[in-house]
XYZ file of C-alpha atoms in Angstrom:
119
model
C -6.677 -7.425 3.292
C -3.450 -7.912 1.438
C -3.746 -5.453 -1.392
C -2.798 -1.842 -0.909
C -5.600 0.263 0.458
C -5.618 3.684 -1.120
C -6.091 5.882 1.940
C -5.176 9.532 1.396
C -3.481 11.517 4.150
C -6.609 13.676 4.402
C -8.679 10.532 5.087
C -6.434 9.184 7.866
C -8.059 11.175 10.697
C -11.368 9.438 9.956
C -9.660 6.051 9.839
C -7.950 6.722 13.163
C -11.318 7.495 14.755
C -12.841 4.303 13.348
C -9.875 2.220 14.502
C -10.249 3.583 18.023
C -14.071 3.697 18.078
C -15.681 1.242 15.644
C -19.343 1.236 14.673
C -19.985 4.976 14.847
C -22.491 7.135 13.009
C -21.144 10.071 11.012
C -22.067 12.660 13.707
C -20.260 10.496 16.266
C -17.184 10.326 14.017
C -17.205 14.090 13.492
C -17.310 14.692 17.260
C -13.767 13.329 17.394
C -12.481 15.594 14.615
C -11.860 19.294 14.338
C -12.439 20.901 10.985
C -15.053 21.319 8.310
C -17.916 18.838 8.712
C -18.767 18.951 4.996
C -15.187 18.068 4.101
C -15.299 15.107 6.487
C -18.598 13.967 4.954
C -16.944 13.953 1.529
C -13.888 12.095 2.820
C -16.053 9.510 4.599
C -18.070 8.935 1.427
C -14.836 8.465 -0.538
C -13.647 5.866 1.963
C -16.939 3.990 1.550
C -16.669 4.163 -2.254
C -13.118 2.777 -2.067
C -14.402 -0.076 0.138
C -11.994 0.951 2.896
C -14.955 1.674 5.171
C -18.278 -0.154 5.345
C -21.547 1.644 5.988
C -24.508 -0.194 7.483
C -27.919 1.427 7.271
C -29.751 1.815 10.577
C -32.638 3.770 9.108
C -33.156 5.915 6.015
C -30.882 8.703 7.270
C -28.509 7.036 9.722
C -25.577 4.729 8.966
C -22.918 3.112 11.126
C -19.361 2.997 9.815
C -16.544 0.511 10.310
C -13.042 0.188 8.902
C -12.445 -2.722 6.511
C -8.753 -2.796 7.411
C -7.207 -2.797 10.859
C -4.634 -0.252 11.954
C -2.034 -3.051 12.137
C -2.808 -4.246 8.602
C -2.639 -0.698 7.248
C 0.626 0.001 9.092
C 2.191 -3.184 7.711
C 1.163 -2.352 4.140
C 2.439 1.220 4.395
C 5.688 0.141 6.076
C 6.424 -2.382 3.338
C 5.638 0.168 0.632
C 7.838 2.794 2.275
C 10.671 0.296 2.713
C 10.486 -0.681 -0.951
C 10.069 2.857 -2.302
C 12.682 4.640 -0.193
C 15.230 1.934 0.665
C 14.810 -0.503 -2.253
C 13.451 -3.079 0.178
C 16.598 -3.084 2.320
C 15.776 -3.305 6.029
C 19.445 -2.790 6.823
C 19.601 0.513 4.910
C 16.432 1.698 6.606
C 17.589 0.809 10.109
C 21.050 2.310 9.587
C 19.469 5.499 8.257
C 17.077 5.653 11.172
C 19.819 5.120 13.763
C 22.058 7.723 12.115
C 19.452 10.407 11.416
C 17.287 10.105 14.534
C 20.135 10.180 17.080
C 19.195 6.904 18.748
C 20.656 6.710 22.251
C 22.745 3.754 23.392
C 19.900 2.768 25.727
C 17.354 2.794 22.901
C 19.708 0.827 20.694
C 20.242 -1.715 23.476
C 16.452 -2.124 23.809
C 16.255 -2.833 20.077
C 19.049 -5.386 20.309
C 17.343 -7.046 23.271
C 14.088 -7.267 21.285
C 15.916 -8.830 18.341
C 17.593 -11.398 20.577
C 14.256 -12.370 22.185
C 12.601 -12.960 18.830
């Protein structure tokens, strides 16, 4: 999936459950979440309507749900959008901001440099 998936922050808990535990029924999904069951039903239905989640009928009242986008695909799309929106697409600006604002230790920075050199 290369186009942006419109997943609201309120829908992410459901997606996280489906990424970790695919092919669940709605009661099984809700077991992993704390909050209002009716709200989660609405959010799950929205995800199906957006084609972010697929529902497969088992019988007239029971469906199994699966994500149509992997966690890695979603993370990549969101990362690219964030990079473009906040840092005008500049990886350098983003990394410099991150190092400056998040108080990266010398050890953490060395790990990053080692990773860069390996790739």
